[in-house]
């Protein structure tokens, strides 16, 4: 087993010519320079590039101490945030914890229950969390770079009131941790006014690239994962993917192949995994690529499936539907657990041919069988081989996909570090809610609503 990620595009070679890869290599070099010399569009948000080596050590220690305090005095941590202020932490917690971490007994000094809130506007969801934490000691980590995003702001108002009722205003101060901008936003003002312990989101790191900042690191550390190992993995990946040559830089190969396939009409990428614990990693990946590339009427639409589960729902489409898709498979080489299939005297289920085989052996055969079926059906396949699920490889995977995303965005000809489109719905929502400053939009929208109702 290698100690690196290995990217393998051999199963997509039938879908493009070798000369296309050679041709794109000079574009990749240019993209490499734009990214690393910080001369490309959005370069003011590329602080994540050097983060694995240059992170703030003092802040890192503060994070570890806060996480330990949470683990010592709380049964449950409520993590409030949305989008880039949520998905990275959730990806790590789901990937690195027990598959049913919130179902196991949790408690102080043992396992901390982690619940995510502020990532939707559902009353039932929040009420559900409140039902669960009723007799538990809790802490809150509220995360918002702008400090003004509606979903986490409302959730924070609700949970802040809850902890203040339970512990008093003074007691609540000991249990509320704020991760936000160093100087601006309503959340920062609130944190200063109340004296909550605060962590800073660096100015030069955008939401979807922020998992290796306090945004992700505090909840991840509170869940029990080793954030030092995560940073080590990211640092090794940072060194590994520094080389501009596409022949040896596998991260750049992934970025280049996506664009070669896109230019050939493969407009949808499906990220597939065979470990359910990677479900939220794929959610994180979807935001990273969707928000970075989907602009100027361009971009590969990022979607994801959990196999083998979704082979029974999406398998038909992938095999025989519109041929505008390609697949990227994350293959975890060594399973964390080993389950051996036993012998049954009667063999009524006909499974004795699998006697003494591990369940992971079957999973790997499903992967191989599916791969060849999909390639034969006209779906190019890219594969990222990950030695095993661990804190260290989580760090490597984050950096691999982040860097590939920056390069891929430049190959596509967009600014991979802005997200002008996400503001549009917010303006409409504020207008309809009657927020001041949105009167004009409100009037226009109400006219449209009345018109459509007639
Ligand atoms: O990637 C992004 O910029 C967005 O997804 C934001 O992270 C998300 O909208 C939350 O923003 P904020 O952290 O300002 O609350």
Short mmCIF file of C-alpha atoms and ligand atoms in Angstrom, two decimals:
data_model
loop_
_atom_site.label_atom_id
_atom_site.label_comp_id
_atom_site.label_asym_id
_atom_site.label_seq_id
_atom_site.Cartn_x
_atom_site.Cartn_y
_atom_site.Cartn_z
CA UNK A 1 0.00 0.00 0.00
CA UNK A 2 1.42 3.38 -1.00
CA UNK A 3 1.21 6.26 1.45
CA UNK A 4 -0.09 8.59 -1.21
CA UNK A 5 -3.24 9.16 -3.11
CA UNK A 6 -2.97 7.65 -6.58
CA UNK A 7 -4.97 9.13 -9.43
CA UNK A 8 -5.67 6.74 -12.28
CA UNK A 9 -7.22 7.89 -15.54
CA UNK A 10 -6.41 4.75 -17.55
CA UNK A 11 -10.12 3.85 -17.87
CA UNK A 12 -10.90 7.10 -19.64
CA UNK A 13 -8.15 6.82 -22.26
CA UNK A 14 -10.57 5.47 -24.85
CA UNK A 15 -12.51 8.73 -24.69
CA UNK A 16 -9.79 11.18 -25.77
CA UNK A 17 -6.59 11.31 -27.80
CA UNK A 18 -3.17 11.41 -26.17
CA UNK A 19 -2.40 14.59 -28.13
CA UNK A 20 -5.26 16.34 -26.27
CA UNK A 21 -3.48 15.72 -22.99
CA UNK A 22 -0.23 17.05 -24.45
CA UNK A 23 -2.06 20.09 -25.81
CA UNK A 24 -3.66 20.98 -22.50
CA UNK A 25 -0.36 20.63 -20.62
CA UNK A 26 0.77 24.14 -21.58
CA UNK A 27 -2.58 25.53 -20.38
CA UNK A 28 -2.02 23.67 -17.13
CA UNK A 29 1.41 25.29 -16.75
CA UNK A 30 -0.18 28.71 -17.21
CA UNK A 31 -2.90 27.87 -14.69
CA UNK A 32 -0.20 26.65 -12.28
CA UNK A 33 1.59 29.99 -12.54
CA UNK A 34 -1.64 31.96 -12.16
CA UNK A 35 -2.47 30.03 -9.01
CA UNK A 36 0.94 29.77 -7.36
CA UNK A 37 2.16 33.23 -8.28
CA UNK A 38 -1.22 34.62 -7.28
CA UNK A 39 -1.67 36.42 -10.57
CA UNK A 40 -4.99 34.86 -11.65
CA UNK A 41 -8.56 36.04 -11.07
CA UNK A 42 -9.57 35.88 -7.41
CA UNK A 43 -5.98 35.51 -6.22
CA UNK A 44 -6.81 37.51 -3.09
CA UNK A 45 -8.66 34.37 -1.92
CA UNK A 46 -5.87 31.85 -2.37
CA UNK A 47 -4.55 31.88 1.19
CA UNK A 48 -5.60 28.21 1.49
CA UNK A 49 -2.74 27.26 -0.85
CA UNK A 50 0.01 27.69 1.78
CA UNK A 51 -2.16 27.08 4.81
CA UNK A 52 -0.90 23.52 5.52
CA UNK A 53 2.60 24.92 6.11
CA UNK A 54 1.85 28.44 7.24
CA UNK A 55 -1.13 28.13 9.54
CA UNK A 56 -1.22 30.16 12.73
CA UNK A 57 0.31 27.82 15.36
CA UNK A 58 -0.97 29.86 18.32
CA UNK A 59 -4.54 29.81 16.97
CA UNK A 60 -4.14 26.07 16.36
CA UNK A 61 -3.25 25.47 20.03
CA UNK A 62 -6.21 27.63 21.07
CA UNK A 63 -8.44 25.43 18.93
CA UNK A 64 -7.10 22.26 20.54
CA UNK A 65 -7.65 23.68 24.02
CA UNK A 66 -11.18 24.81 23.23
CA UNK A 67 -11.97 21.39 21.74
CA UNK A 68 -10.71 19.68 24.89
CA UNK A 69 -12.80 22.01 27.06
CA UNK A 70 -15.86 21.17 24.98
CA UNK A 71 -15.13 17.45 25.31
CA UNK A 72 -14.70 17.82 29.07
CA UNK A 73 -17.76 19.90 29.90
CA UNK A 74 -20.27 19.01 27.17
CA UNK A 75 -22.13 15.93 26.04
CA UNK A 76 -23.04 17.60 22.77
CA UNK A 77 -21.60 20.26 20.49
CA UNK A 78 -24.02 22.13 18.25
CA UNK A 79 -22.18 23.35 15.15
CA UNK A 80 -24.03 26.21 13.49
CA UNK A 81 -23.09 27.19 9.95
CA UNK A 82 -23.99 26.72 6.29
CA UNK A 83 -22.21 26.14 2.96
CA UNK A 84 -18.47 26.58 3.29
CA UNK A 85 -18.93 27.27 6.99
CA UNK A 86 -20.37 23.79 7.53
CA UNK A 87 -19.66 21.19 4.87
CA UNK A 88 -15.93 20.67 5.49
CA UNK A 89 -16.44 19.99 9.19
CA UNK A 90 -19.32 17.66 8.48
CA UNK A 91 -17.32 15.84 5.80
CA UNK A 92 -14.55 15.16 8.31
CA UNK A 93 -16.79 14.24 11.22
CA UNK A 94 -18.82 11.79 9.13
CA UNK A 95 -15.75 10.29 7.44
CA UNK A 96 -13.57 9.91 10.53
CA UNK A 97 -16.04 9.07 13.30
CA UNK A 98 -17.99 5.91 14.04
CA UNK A 99 -20.66 5.47 11.31
CA UNK A 100 -23.38 5.96 13.94
CA UNK A 101 -21.54 8.42 16.16
CA UNK A 102 -24.63 10.20 17.41
CA UNK A 103 -26.40 6.95 18.26
CA UNK A 104 -23.66 5.67 20.56
CA UNK A 105 -23.78 6.81 24.17
CA UNK A 106 -22.13 10.19 24.35
CA UNK A 107 -21.05 12.14 27.35
CA UNK A 108 -18.38 14.31 28.92
CA UNK A 109 -14.84 12.98 28.66
CA UNK A 110 -16.07 10.18 26.35
CA UNK A 111 -17.60 10.74 22.95
CA UNK A 112 -19.01 14.15 22.08
CA UNK A 113 -22.27 14.15 20.17
CA UNK A 114 -22.05 16.51 17.22
CA UNK A 115 -25.20 18.05 15.71
CA UNK A 116 -25.16 20.46 12.80
CA UNK A 117 -27.68 23.29 12.71
CA UNK A 118 -28.18 26.53 10.80
CA UNK A 119 -27.82 24.76 7.46
CA UNK A 120 -31.55 24.89 6.64
CA UNK A 121 -34.68 26.75 7.73
CA UNK A 122 -36.67 23.72 8.89
CA UNK A 123 -38.50 24.11 12.20
CA UNK A 124 -38.83 20.33 12.54
CA UNK A 125 -35.06 19.93 12.23
CA UNK A 126 -34.28 22.41 15.02
CA UNK A 127 -37.03 21.07 17.22
CA UNK A 128 -35.58 17.58 16.66
CA UNK A 129 -32.18 18.69 17.97
CA UNK A 130 -33.79 20.38 20.97
CA UNK A 131 -35.63 17.13 21.78
CA UNK A 132 -32.33 15.24 21.79
CA UNK A 133 -30.30 17.70 23.87
CA UNK A 134 -32.97 18.26 26.53
CA UNK A 135 -31.07 16.72 29.44
CA UNK A 136 -27.56 17.11 27.98
CA UNK A 137 -24.80 19.60 28.64
CA UNK A 138 -24.07 21.46 25.43
CA UNK A 139 -21.67 23.89 23.81
CA UNK A 140 -22.18 25.85 20.62
CA UNK A 141 -19.75 26.69 17.84
CA UNK A 142 -21.32 29.27 15.53
CA UNK A 143 -19.44 29.77 12.27
CA UNK A 144 -20.06 32.51 9.71
CA UNK A 145 -17.47 34.46 7.77
CA UNK A 146 -19.80 37.31 6.88
CA UNK A 147 -21.51 37.04 10.23
CA UNK A 148 -24.78 37.95 8.56
CA UNK A 149 -26.02 34.76 6.85
CA UNK A 150 -29.69 34.27 7.69
CA UNK A 151 -29.85 30.51 8.35
CA UNK A 152 -27.04 30.33 10.93
CA UNK A 153 -28.02 33.71 12.42
CA UNK A 154 -31.56 32.47 13.17
CA UNK A 155 -30.32 29.12 14.50
CA UNK A 156 -27.81 30.92 16.72
CA UNK A 157 -30.49 33.20 18.11
CA UNK A 158 -32.58 30.12 19.03
CA UNK A 159 -29.74 28.08 20.58
CA UNK A 160 -28.22 31.11 22.33
CA UNK A 161 -31.54 31.72 24.04
CA UNK A 162 -31.61 28.02 24.93
CA UNK A 163 -28.17 27.99 26.58
CA UNK A 164 -28.78 31.32 28.32
CA UNK A 165 -31.96 29.88 29.85
CA UNK A 166 -30.14 26.72 30.88
CA UNK A 167 -26.86 28.16 32.20
CA UNK A 168 -27.57 31.88 32.65
CA UNK A 169 -25.92 34.56 30.56
CA UNK A 170 -22.62 34.18 32.37
CA UNK A 171 -22.62 30.38 32.07
CA UNK A 172 -23.54 30.59 28.40
CA UNK A 173 -20.41 32.63 27.76
CA UNK A 174 -18.32 29.62 28.74
CA UNK A 175 -20.11 27.46 26.20
CA UNK A 176 -20.35 29.60 23.10
CA UNK A 177 -17.49 29.65 20.60
CA UNK A 178 -17.61 32.00 17.63
CA UNK A 179 -15.72 31.56 14.36
CA UNK A 180 -15.96 34.62 12.14
CA UNK A 181 -14.19 37.52 10.48
CA UNK A 182 -11.51 39.29 12.50
CA UNK A 183 -13.25 42.67 12.47
CA UNK A 184 -16.58 42.91 10.69
CA UNK A 185 -20.13 41.50 10.72
CA UNK A 186 -22.97 41.23 13.21
CA UNK A 187 -21.57 38.01 14.68
CA UNK A 188 -18.24 39.66 15.44
CA UNK A 189 -20.04 42.55 17.14
CA UNK A 190 -22.11 40.11 19.19
CA UNK A 191 -19.02 38.07 20.15
CA UNK A 192 -17.22 41.23 21.30
CA UNK A 193 -20.22 42.51 23.21
CA UNK A 194 -20.79 39.20 25.04
CA UNK A 195 -17.12 38.20 25.40
CA UNK A 196 -17.44 34.85 23.60
CA UNK A 197 -14.22 33.03 22.77
CA UNK A 198 -13.57 33.76 19.09
CA UNK A 199 -11.58 32.27 16.25
CA UNK A 200 -10.63 34.12 13.11
CA UNK A 201 -11.36 33.08 9.52
CA UNK A 202 -8.44 34.40 7.47
CA UNK A 203 -9.39 37.18 5.02
CA UNK A 204 -7.73 35.40 2.12
CA UNK A 205 -9.59 32.09 2.46
CA UNK A 206 -13.11 31.80 1.02
CA UNK A 207 -15.84 29.69 2.64
CA UNK A 208 -15.54 26.56 0.51
CA UNK A 209 -11.74 26.46 0.91
CA UNK A 210 -11.85 26.99 4.67
CA UNK A 211 -12.00 23.51 6.18
CA UNK A 212 -8.35 23.67 7.32
CA UNK A 213 -8.96 26.95 9.20
CA UNK A 214 -10.81 27.25 12.54
CA UNK A 215 -14.03 26.90 10.49
CA UNK A 216 -13.45 23.18 10.15
CA UNK A 217 -10.77 22.51 12.72
CA UNK A 218 -12.65 23.33 15.94
CA UNK A 219 -15.65 21.05 15.32
CA UNK A 220 -13.38 18.37 13.86
CA UNK A 221 -11.11 18.46 16.93
CA UNK A 222 -14.14 18.41 19.23
CA UNK A 223 -15.33 15.24 17.48
CA UNK A 224 -12.10 13.54 18.57
CA UNK A 225 -10.18 13.55 15.28
CA UNK A 226 -6.49 14.49 15.27
CA UNK A 227 -6.24 17.85 13.52
CA UNK A 228 -2.43 17.69 13.63
CA UNK A 229 -2.52 14.58 11.44
CA UNK A 230 -5.01 16.26 9.10
CA UNK A 231 -2.63 19.20 8.65
CA UNK A 232 0.28 16.79 8.08
CA UNK A 233 -1.65 15.09 5.29
CA UNK A 234 -2.49 18.43 3.72
CA UNK A 235 1.14 19.58 4.00
CA UNK A 236 2.41 16.42 2.27
CA UNK A 237 -0.15 16.93 -0.49
CA UNK A 238 0.86 20.58 -0.77
CA UNK A 239 4.47 19.49 -1.47
CA UNK A 240 3.41 16.65 -3.75
CA UNK A 241 1.26 18.85 -5.98
CA UNK A 242 3.66 21.76 -6.34
CA UNK A 243 5.19 20.51 -9.55
CA UNK A 244 3.86 22.17 -12.75
CA UNK A 245 4.40 19.09 -14.93
CA UNK A 246 1.16 17.29 -15.75
CA UNK A 247 3.11 14.09 -16.46
CA UNK A 248 3.89 13.67 -12.78
CA UNK A 249 1.43 15.93 -10.96
CA UNK A 250 -1.63 13.71 -10.48
CA UNK A 251 -3.70 16.52 -9.03
CA UNK A 252 -3.19 18.49 -12.24
CA UNK A 253 -4.00 15.37 -14.27
CA UNK A 254 -7.41 15.28 -12.61
CA UNK A 255 -7.98 18.99 -13.32
CA UNK A 256 -6.88 18.55 -16.95
CA UNK A 257 -8.90 15.40 -17.60
CA UNK A 258 -12.09 17.02 -16.29
CA UNK A 259 -11.61 19.83 -18.78
CA UNK A 260 -10.72 17.56 -21.69
CA UNK A 261 -13.90 15.59 -21.06
CA UNK A 262 -15.96 18.77 -20.57
CA UNK A 263 -14.78 20.11 -23.92
CA UNK A 264 -16.03 16.87 -25.46
CA UNK A 265 -19.53 17.42 -24.10
CA UNK A 266 -19.23 15.56 -20.80
CA UNK A 267 -21.06 18.19 -18.81
CA UNK A 268 -21.78 16.24 -15.63
CA UNK A 269 -19.30 14.70 -13.22
CA UNK A 270 -20.51 12.03 -10.84
CA UNK A 271 -18.37 11.51 -7.76
CA UNK A 272 -18.90 7.93 -6.63
CA UNK A 273 -17.85 6.27 -3.39
CA UNK A 274 -18.25 2.78 -1.97
CA UNK A 275 -18.11 3.86 1.69
CA UNK A 276 -21.20 5.61 3.11
CA UNK A 277 -18.95 7.60 5.44
CA UNK A 278 -17.84 9.57 2.38
CA UNK A 279 -21.35 10.88 1.69
CA UNK A 280 -20.63 14.29 3.21
CA UNK A 281 -17.18 14.42 1.70
CA UNK A 282 -19.03 14.34 -1.63
CA UNK A 283 -21.36 17.09 -0.40
CA UNK A 284 -18.29 19.20 0.44
CA UNK A 285 -16.79 18.39 -2.99
CA UNK A 286 -20.06 19.37 -4.72
CA UNK A 287 -19.99 22.80 -3.15
CA UNK A 288 -16.29 23.24 -3.87
CA UNK A 289 -16.68 22.52 -7.58
CA UNK A 290 -20.20 23.83 -8.08
CA UNK A 291 -19.54 27.22 -6.55
CA UNK A 292 -16.06 27.52 -8.04
CA UNK A 293 -16.88 26.59 -11.62
CA UNK A 294 -20.58 27.17 -12.23
CA UNK A 295 -20.52 30.71 -13.62
CA UNK A 296 -20.42 32.71 -16.86
CA UNK A 297 -22.79 30.05 -18.28
CA UNK A 298 -20.02 27.46 -17.98
CA UNK A 299 -19.03 24.60 -15.71
CA UNK A 300 -19.22 20.87 -15.09
CA UNK A 301 -22.29 20.04 -12.99
CA UNK A 302 -21.02 18.19 -9.90
CA UNK A 303 -23.22 15.37 -8.65
CA UNK A 304 -22.56 12.44 -6.35
CA UNK A 305 -23.67 8.89 -5.66
CA UNK A 306 -23.11 6.43 -2.82
CA UNK A 307 -22.46 2.95 -4.20
CA UNK A 308 -23.53 0.26 -4.09
CA UNK A 309 -26.70 1.87 -2.63
CA UNK A 310 -27.32 4.13 -5.61
CA UNK A 311 -26.57 1.45 -8.18
CA UNK A 312 -30.11 0.39 -7.34
CA UNK A 313 -31.50 3.83 -8.09
CA UNK A 314 -29.15 5.71 -10.41
CA UNK A 315 -27.34 2.73 -11.98
CA UNK A 316 -29.73 2.52 -14.92
CA UNK A 317 -29.22 6.18 -15.86
CA UNK A 318 -25.46 6.01 -15.55
CA UNK A 319 -25.35 2.84 -17.63
CA UNK A 320 -27.70 3.85 -20.44
CA UNK A 321 -28.95 7.42 -20.03
CA UNK A 322 -27.68 10.63 -21.69
CA UNK A 323 -24.02 10.21 -22.55
CA UNK A 324 -22.91 13.58 -21.19
CA UNK A 325 -21.49 12.23 -17.93
CA UNK A 326 -18.20 11.03 -16.55
CA UNK A 327 -17.49 9.34 -13.27
CA UNK A 328 -14.83 9.96 -10.65
CA UNK A 329 -14.57 7.13 -8.16
CA UNK A 330 -12.99 7.45 -4.72
CA UNK A 331 -11.63 4.02 -3.95
CA UNK A 332 -10.69 3.37 -0.32
CA UNK A 333 -8.12 0.60 -0.69
CA UNK A 334 -8.14 -0.82 2.81
CA UNK A 335 -11.37 -1.06 4.73
CA UNK A 336 -11.34 0.00 8.40
CA UNK A 337 -13.21 -3.15 9.41
CA UNK A 338 -13.10 -6.74 8.32
CA UNK A 339 -16.23 -8.87 8.22
CA UNK A 340 -15.84 -12.44 7.02
CA UNK A 341 -18.75 -14.22 5.36
CA UNK A 342 -19.52 -17.51 7.04
CA UNK A 343 -20.73 -20.93 5.80
CA UNK A 344 -24.37 -21.91 6.01
CA UNK A 345 -25.22 -25.61 6.16
CA UNK A 346 -28.35 -25.29 4.10
CA UNK A 347 -27.09 -22.60 1.72
CA UNK A 348 -30.66 -21.68 0.80
CA UNK A 349 -29.49 -18.14 0.00
CA UNK A 350 -26.84 -19.62 -2.34
CA UNK A 351 -24.03 -17.58 -0.82
CA UNK A 352 -21.65 -20.36 0.17
CA UNK A 353 -19.46 -19.54 -2.82
CA UNK A 354 -18.46 -16.46 -0.81
CA UNK A 355 -17.48 -18.46 2.28
CA UNK A 356 -14.44 -16.95 4.02
CA UNK A 357 -14.42 -13.94 1.71
CA UNK A 358 -14.56 -10.56 3.39
CA UNK A 359 -17.42 -8.15 2.79
CA UNK A 360 -14.84 -5.67 1.53
CA UNK A 361 -13.71 -8.21 -1.07
CA UNK A 362 -17.30 -8.24 -2.37
CA UNK A 363 -17.41 -4.42 -2.27
CA UNK A 364 -14.21 -4.23 -4.35
CA UNK A 365 -15.59 -6.67 -6.91
CA UNK A 366 -18.71 -4.52 -7.13
CA UNK A 367 -16.45 -1.53 -7.79
CA UNK A 368 -14.52 -3.30 -10.53
CA UNK A 369 -17.62 -4.77 -12.15
CA UNK A 370 -19.39 -1.41 -12.12
CA UNK A 371 -16.35 0.39 -13.47
CA UNK A 372 -16.11 -1.85 -16.53
CA UNK A 373 -19.88 -1.81 -17.08
CA UNK A 374 -19.98 1.99 -17.01
CA UNK A 375 -16.90 2.38 -19.23
CA UNK A 376 -18.46 -0.08 -21.71
CA UNK A 377 -21.64 1.98 -21.54
CA UNK A 378 -19.76 5.11 -22.64
CA UNK A 379 -18.95 6.72 -19.28
CA UNK A 380 -15.30 7.73 -18.91
CA UNK A 381 -13.88 6.79 -15.53
CA UNK A 382 -11.39 8.62 -13.34
CA UNK A 383 -10.29 7.05 -10.09
CA UNK A 384 -8.70 8.40 -6.94
CA UNK A 385 -7.17 5.59 -4.89
CA UNK A 386 -6.96 6.42 -1.19
CA UNK A 387 -4.93 3.96 0.94
CA UNK A 388 -7.37 4.10 3.87
CA UNK A 389 -9.75 6.33 5.77
CA UNK A 390 -7.74 8.30 8.30
CA UNK A 391 -7.19 11.84 9.58
CA UNK A 392 -3.99 12.02 7.52
CA UNK A 393 -5.62 11.01 4.24
CA UNK A 394 -8.56 13.32 4.87
CA UNK A 395 -5.99 16.17 4.85
CA UNK A 396 -4.47 14.87 1.63
CA UNK A 397 -7.86 14.50 -0.06
CA UNK A 398 -8.95 18.01 0.89
CA UNK A 399 -5.81 19.51 -0.57
CA UNK A 400 -5.90 17.34 -3.71
CA UNK A 401 -9.44 18.45 -4.56
CA UNK A 402 -8.93 22.10 -3.57
CA UNK A 403 -5.84 22.52 -5.69
CA UNK A 404 -7.34 20.64 -8.62
CA UNK A 405 -10.37 22.91 -8.35
CA UNK A 406 -8.27 26.08 -8.61
CA UNK A 407 -6.41 24.72 -11.64
CA UNK A 408 -9.57 23.39 -13.25
CA UNK A 409 -11.36 26.72 -12.82
CA UNK A 410 -8.55 28.55 -14.57
CA UNK A 411 -8.55 25.96 -17.39
CA UNK A 412 -12.27 26.60 -17.74
CA UNK A 413 -11.64 30.34 -17.89
CA UNK A 414 -13.57 31.39 -14.77
CA UNK A 415 -12.67 32.95 -11.44
CA UNK A 416 -12.79 29.88 -9.16
CA UNK A 417 -12.77 31.97 -5.99
CA UNK A 418 -15.89 34.13 -6.22
CA UNK A 419 -19.58 33.23 -6.01
CA UNK A 420 -21.59 36.18 -7.35
CA UNK A 421 -24.65 34.01 -8.04
CA UNK A 422 -25.39 32.98 -4.46
CA UNK A 423 -26.48 36.52 -3.55
CA UNK A 424 -29.45 36.55 -5.91
CA UNK A 425 -31.81 34.35 -3.87
CA UNK A 426 -30.84 36.17 -0.69
CA UNK A 427 -31.94 39.53 -2.11
CA UNK A 428 -35.31 38.05 -3.09
CA UNK A 429 -35.75 36.40 0.29
CA UNK A 430 -34.89 39.58 2.20
CA UNK A 431 -37.25 41.57 -0.02
CA UNK A 432 -40.10 39.13 0.62
CA UNK A 433 -39.39 39.08 4.36
CA UNK A 434 -39.64 42.88 4.41
CA UNK A 435 -36.02 43.67 5.41
CA UNK A 436 -35.25 47.35 5.09
CA UNK A 437 -33.13 48.35 2.10
CA UNK A 438 -34.93 45.89 -0.21
CA UNK A 439 -38.12 47.89 -0.87
CA UNK A 440 -37.72 48.12 -4.65
CA UNK A 441 -37.13 44.39 -5.07
CA UNK A 442 -40.09 43.71 -2.78
CA UNK A 443 -42.43 45.77 -4.91
CA UNK A 444 -41.28 44.06 -8.11
CA UNK A 445 -41.58 40.58 -6.60
CA UNK A 446 -45.03 41.20 -5.14
CA UNK A 447 -46.22 42.32 -8.57
CA UNK A 448 -44.88 39.09 -10.08
CA UNK A 449 -46.50 36.98 -7.36
CA UNK A 450 -49.88 38.69 -7.87
CA UNK A 451 -49.54 38.32 -11.62
CA UNK A 452 -48.81 34.61 -11.36
CA UNK A 453 -51.70 34.05 -8.96
CA UNK A 454 -54.26 35.62 -11.32
O1 LIG B 1 -18.45 29.25 0.01
C1 LIG B 1 -19.09 30.22 0.35
O2 LIG B 1 -18.64 31.36 0.30
C2 LIG B 1 -20.51 30.08 0.88
O3 LIG B 1 -20.97 28.77 0.79
C3 LIG B 1 -20.54 30.49 2.34
O4 LIG B 1 -19.63 29.69 3.07
C4 LIG B 1 -21.93 30.36 2.94
O5 LIG B 1 -22.85 31.13 2.22
C5 LIG B 1 -21.93 30.81 4.38
O6 LIG B 1 -21.43 32.10 4.48
P1 LIG B 1 -20.97 32.72 5.84
O7 LIG B 1 -19.80 31.95 6.32
O8 LIG B 1 -20.64 34.14 5.53
O9 LIG B 1 -22.13 32.60 6.79
#
